XYZ file of C-alpha atoms in Angstrom:
341
model
C 66.540 -10.526 -150.307
C 68.123 -10.099 -146.917
C 66.683 -12.403 -144.358
C 67.286 -13.170 -140.549
C 68.297 -16.904 -141.584
C 71.312 -15.273 -143.485
C 72.534 -13.956 -140.200
C 72.363 -17.484 -138.633
C 74.108 -18.850 -141.523
C 77.127 -16.372 -141.003
C 77.114 -17.238 -137.519
C 76.804 -21.129 -137.894
C 73.485 -21.100 -136.022
C 72.155 -23.808 -138.413
C 72.481 -27.458 -138.753
C 75.526 -28.514 -141.073
C 76.639 -25.169 -142.139
C 78.182 -25.059 -145.635
C 82.002 -24.580 -145.895
C 83.529 -21.112 -146.851
C 84.160 -19.796 -149.245
C 80.450 -19.223 -149.521
C 78.170 -16.990 -151.201
C 74.968 -16.347 -149.001
C 71.240 -15.529 -149.746
C 68.280 -17.480 -150.728
C 66.139 -15.329 -153.056
C 66.728 -12.680 -155.706
C 65.125 -11.032 -158.530
C 66.649 -10.079 -162.044
C 66.733 -10.627 -165.889
C 66.989 -13.901 -167.497
C 70.585 -14.228 -169.214
C 70.645 -18.006 -170.284
C 68.429 -20.862 -170.349
C 69.142 -24.950 -169.974
C 68.506 -26.922 -173.112
C 65.308 -28.388 -172.048
C 63.823 -25.187 -170.086
C 60.411 -24.362 -171.303
C 58.017 -21.286 -170.312
C 60.877 -18.733 -170.145
C 62.925 -16.587 -172.638
C 65.980 -14.681 -172.389
C 64.904 -11.072 -171.274
C 62.149 -12.236 -169.032
C 61.805 -10.381 -165.563
C 62.005 -12.944 -163.007
C 62.318 -13.884 -159.301
C 63.705 -17.032 -157.848
C 64.522 -19.166 -154.896
C 68.113 -20.190 -154.550
C 70.089 -22.685 -152.419
C 72.890 -20.267 -151.231
C 74.543 -17.984 -154.098
C 71.652 -15.577 -154.434
C 73.980 -12.361 -153.437
C 75.635 -12.345 -156.758
C 75.707 -10.404 -160.054
C 74.604 -13.558 -161.752
C 72.836 -16.369 -160.307
C 71.854 -19.939 -161.565
C 68.993 -22.003 -160.002
C 66.828 -24.792 -161.323
C 63.540 -23.501 -163.512
C 61.464 -25.164 -160.777
C 62.345 -22.283 -158.277
C 61.956 -19.281 -160.893
C 58.687 -17.332 -161.503
C 57.912 -14.482 -163.546
C 57.435 -11.032 -162.033
C 54.159 -9.075 -162.640
C 54.561 -5.941 -164.788
C 53.683 -3.668 -162.268
C 55.833 -5.200 -159.634
C 59.570 -3.650 -159.204
C 62.749 -5.719 -158.863
C 63.204 -4.512 -155.143
C 59.462 -5.784 -154.461
C 60.422 -9.123 -156.387
C 63.211 -9.737 -154.363
C 61.555 -9.069 -151.096
C 58.543 -11.354 -152.272
C 59.128 -14.798 -152.169
C 60.502 -16.080 -148.535
C 58.162 -13.853 -146.552
C 55.134 -14.307 -148.411
C 55.280 -18.133 -149.220
C 56.371 -18.675 -145.475
C 53.335 -16.438 -144.226
C 50.994 -18.031 -146.861
C 52.058 -21.617 -145.997
C 52.194 -21.520 -142.315
C 48.510 -19.758 -142.092
C 46.522 -21.627 -144.955
C 48.324 -25.067 -145.110
C 49.549 -25.517 -141.688
C 47.233 -23.588 -139.447
C 43.966 -23.810 -141.822
C 43.196 -19.976 -141.237
C 39.456 -19.422 -141.859
C 37.134 -16.682 -141.017
C 37.075 -15.328 -137.570
C 39.831 -16.788 -136.287
C 42.953 -14.847 -134.212
C 46.672 -15.024 -134.762
C 49.394 -14.059 -132.644
C 52.785 -13.242 -134.577
C 55.910 -11.904 -133.209
C 58.258 -9.528 -134.857
C 55.005 -7.937 -136.782
C 57.283 -5.260 -138.199
C 59.446 -7.556 -140.100
C 59.008 -8.989 -143.698
C 57.368 -12.174 -142.728
C 55.347 -10.183 -139.824
C 53.974 -7.863 -142.506
C 53.243 -10.439 -144.923
C 51.374 -12.402 -142.212
C 49.408 -9.300 -141.543
C 48.352 -8.832 -145.042
C 47.340 -12.128 -145.816
C 45.330 -12.239 -142.661
C 43.528 -9.138 -144.043
C 42.136 -11.483 -147.118
C 40.452 -13.500 -144.794
C 37.067 -11.863 -143.054
C 37.219 -11.098 -139.479
C 40.600 -12.144 -138.534
C 42.043 -10.538 -135.247
C 45.913 -10.201 -135.579
C 47.724 -9.730 -132.267
C 51.645 -8.506 -132.796
C 54.346 -7.883 -130.633
C 57.187 -5.323 -131.872
C 59.719 -2.868 -130.766
C 57.846 0.434 -129.632
C 59.347 2.539 -132.086
C 58.000 0.515 -135.256
C 54.310 0.753 -133.603
C 53.339 4.100 -135.505
C 54.423 2.741 -139.047
C 52.571 -0.602 -138.568
C 49.722 -0.020 -136.320
C 47.270 -0.124 -138.999
C 48.360 -3.511 -140.412
C 47.893 -5.289 -136.818
C 44.594 -5.407 -134.794
C 46.265 -5.298 -131.508
C 49.757 -4.222 -131.091
C 52.245 -4.812 -127.887
C 55.711 -3.814 -126.827
C 58.096 -6.706 -127.446
C 59.222 -6.307 -123.872
C 55.931 -6.337 -122.323
C 53.955 -9.160 -120.992
C 52.025 -9.840 -124.063
C 50.441 -12.929 -122.543
C 48.318 -11.241 -119.890
C 47.708 -8.455 -122.569
C 46.178 -10.958 -125.016
C 44.345 -12.570 -122.513
C 42.800 -9.421 -121.352
C 41.543 -8.778 -124.634
C 40.690 -12.431 -125.677
C 40.088 -14.565 -122.450
C 40.425 -17.950 -124.220
C 43.584 -17.079 -126.017
C 44.382 -17.163 -129.713
C 43.832 -19.668 -132.685
C 47.104 -19.647 -134.093
C 50.660 -18.451 -132.786
C 53.442 -17.854 -135.284
C 56.959 -17.829 -133.387
C 60.218 -16.856 -134.902
C 61.731 -16.300 -131.543
C 61.688 -19.961 -129.702
C 63.213 -19.867 -126.181
C 60.605 -18.725 -123.380
C 58.226 -17.830 -125.994
C 57.493 -21.161 -126.941
C 55.877 -22.137 -123.600
C 53.956 -18.696 -123.629
C 52.729 -19.421 -127.395
C 51.338 -22.934 -126.193
C 49.740 -21.600 -123.112
C 47.762 -18.990 -125.247
C 46.363 -21.584 -127.789
C 42.578 -22.163 -127.759
C 41.465 -25.907 -128.001
C 42.173 -27.017 -131.551
C 44.770 -24.099 -131.957
C 48.045 -24.383 -133.869
C 51.507 -23.200 -132.439
C 54.153 -22.927 -135.357
C 58.024 -22.427 -134.894
C 59.593 -21.074 -137.677
C 62.616 -19.463 -136.417
C 65.060 -19.211 -133.312
C 66.074 -15.552 -133.446
C 66.655 -15.440 -129.779
C 69.866 -17.635 -130.515
C 71.434 -14.583 -132.414
C 72.538 -12.146 -129.788
C 75.926 -11.144 -130.806
C 78.340 -11.135 -133.671
C 79.355 -14.723 -133.491
C 77.976 -17.951 -132.568
C 77.467 -17.966 -128.541
C 76.921 -21.272 -126.880
C 75.727 -19.555 -123.887
C 72.929 -17.920 -125.660
C 72.394 -21.136 -127.796
C 71.837 -23.087 -124.363
C 69.741 -20.499 -122.553
C 67.167 -20.466 -125.593
C 67.287 -24.354 -125.576
C 66.521 -24.738 -121.904
C 63.809 -22.161 -121.894
C 61.905 -24.101 -124.274
C 59.327 -25.938 -122.223
C 59.539 -29.350 -122.841
C 56.340 -30.600 -124.524
C 54.277 -33.487 -123.208
C 52.332 -35.125 -125.936
C 49.676 -36.332 -123.639
C 49.207 -32.590 -122.381
C 48.849 -31.856 -126.295
C 46.271 -34.595 -126.322
C 44.242 -33.435 -123.226
C 44.196 -29.820 -124.282
C 43.394 -30.340 -127.849
C 46.345 -28.347 -129.113
C 48.691 -28.364 -132.230
C 52.363 -27.889 -132.050
C 53.913 -27.713 -135.785
C 57.218 -26.522 -137.164
C 57.811 -24.747 -140.399
C 61.026 -24.431 -142.710
C 60.655 -23.226 -145.986
C 64.302 -23.812 -147.148
C 64.177 -27.297 -146.226
C 60.763 -27.735 -147.865
C 62.112 -26.429 -151.140
C 65.749 -27.876 -150.900
C 65.704 -30.839 -148.819
C 62.249 -32.278 -148.914
C 61.517 -31.303 -152.872
C 58.280 -29.835 -152.696
C 58.907 -27.430 -155.320
C 55.803 -28.109 -157.119
C 53.838 -27.213 -154.165
C 55.536 -23.747 -153.584
C 54.661 -23.214 -157.597
C 51.052 -23.572 -156.667
C 51.288 -21.280 -153.580
C 53.325 -18.673 -155.834
C 50.607 -18.677 -158.360
C 47.996 -18.024 -155.605
C 49.839 -15.072 -154.169
C 50.783 -13.458 -157.143
C 47.195 -13.551 -158.037
C 46.773 -11.491 -154.662
C 49.221 -9.150 -155.546
C 47.662 -8.501 -158.972
C 44.560 -7.872 -157.247
C 46.139 -5.496 -155.188
C 45.307 -7.492 -151.984
C 49.043 -7.908 -150.766
C 52.205 -5.727 -151.447
C 55.977 -6.217 -150.212
C 56.996 -3.795 -147.696
C 60.658 -2.687 -148.492
C 62.512 -1.254 -145.881
C 65.695 -0.180 -147.717
C 68.036 -0.728 -150.668
C 71.796 -1.505 -149.884
C 74.791 -1.824 -152.257
C 76.686 -5.396 -152.061
C 79.687 -3.316 -150.238
C 77.227 -2.447 -147.749
C 76.316 -5.892 -146.640
C 77.723 -5.645 -143.163
C 75.654 -2.592 -142.163
C 72.664 -4.050 -143.682
C 73.092 -7.045 -141.622
C 73.696 -5.149 -138.630
C 70.311 -3.355 -139.003
C 68.612 -6.743 -139.296
C 70.725 -7.815 -136.250
C 69.261 -4.894 -134.209
C 65.977 -5.563 -135.532
C 65.808 -1.771 -136.784
C 63.956 -2.772 -140.015
C 60.379 -2.307 -140.921
C 59.827 -4.795 -143.911
C 62.495 -6.247 -146.170
C 66.368 -5.314 -146.771
C 67.384 -5.694 -150.036
C 70.998 -5.962 -151.950
C 71.016 -3.903 -155.051
C 73.936 -5.117 -157.230
C 73.532 -2.042 -159.175
C 73.362 0.587 -156.307
C 76.542 2.727 -155.476
C 77.462 2.593 -151.593
C 75.924 5.675 -149.709
C 78.638 8.113 -148.266
C 79.126 7.571 -144.918
C 77.335 10.015 -142.507
C 79.839 12.360 -140.501
C 78.988 10.466 -137.366
C 78.990 6.899 -138.746
C 80.243 4.182 -136.658
C 81.412 1.143 -138.192
C 82.008 -0.777 -135.060
C 79.885 -3.636 -134.544
C 76.899 -3.355 -131.876
C 76.368 -5.994 -129.553
C 72.503 -4.869 -129.189
C 70.554 -7.787 -129.832
C 67.421 -9.590 -128.876
C 67.724 -8.562 -125.094
C 68.671 -5.024 -125.719
C 65.965 -4.121 -128.749
C 64.789 -1.145 -126.481
C 67.919 0.965 -127.176
C 68.123 0.463 -131.009
C 66.117 3.378 -132.013
C 69.465 5.415 -130.743
C 71.295 3.464 -133.880
C 69.299 5.181 -136.372
C 72.105 7.864 -136.664
C 74.959 5.660 -136.612
C 74.196 4.020 -139.696
C 74.085 4.433 -143.567
C 70.482 5.575 -144.212
C 69.629 4.573 -148.038
C 65.974 4.328 -147.046
C 63.095 4.492 -149.719
C 60.955 7.323 -149.302
């Protein structure tokens, strides 16, 4: 699986980035080739998906058994590689942190991305949940059925939400950070929960930008605990990777995966795969995520041959980023297009 956090790792936009040489990637699917001496519950040949603390973008991956899960018979390997990060993140935020219940409302940014689509699907499993989403306008047609109210990411979504729901929303899921933090808090109803789970506004070019980092930091509204107390609002953060690999909560995630796989088996949720890419095409795949061009998840497939370049292909790196997304539709004819039909 290819995630936005992989771009942040590449640019050094995370705390204590690992030293190079480095194999990136945090999730994968495949077939068990070997087992540790004390491993129970798995056999060689099992189809599995797994979390990995780096090194997932490889032909052979080794990870502790607590991070490995069997793939349902009717789930493809590409779907399995798209499943763990997005759906566990969405489930934990909605049900473990924000306590989503019938009749609540949720605002999610990047509604067309992997986590955004997982959030929308999980919200549909609870009666009468209203989902407000922001996304680039060219994605609206493809995702309009999964979101109750969809807004252009460049529009004034605060006013749009308040026009529909005058007292705001119960849950805000923010992967952007920057000025969106203050906007999200302003939209919360009493007893509402704001959750920060990413900071993609810091990724605006090919390399780490001190300017974009500083701009994003200073745009964050300084949170006064007294104000939270007076307004009855909850502010939270969520990092799945830290929960798994630094805070040793693998057993908690195992229980969540069991619930999610049960929902998949009952056809309540299904991973959205945007496209498959060969390992040699990782640059182009990362550029597609960087330009926010994907709907759902991008997958690196070790068995896939590179797609031949189109006649008008450009291998130059685009500087289009979070600020310039309204131009990204123009990029569609400039890249390899190994999309799933």
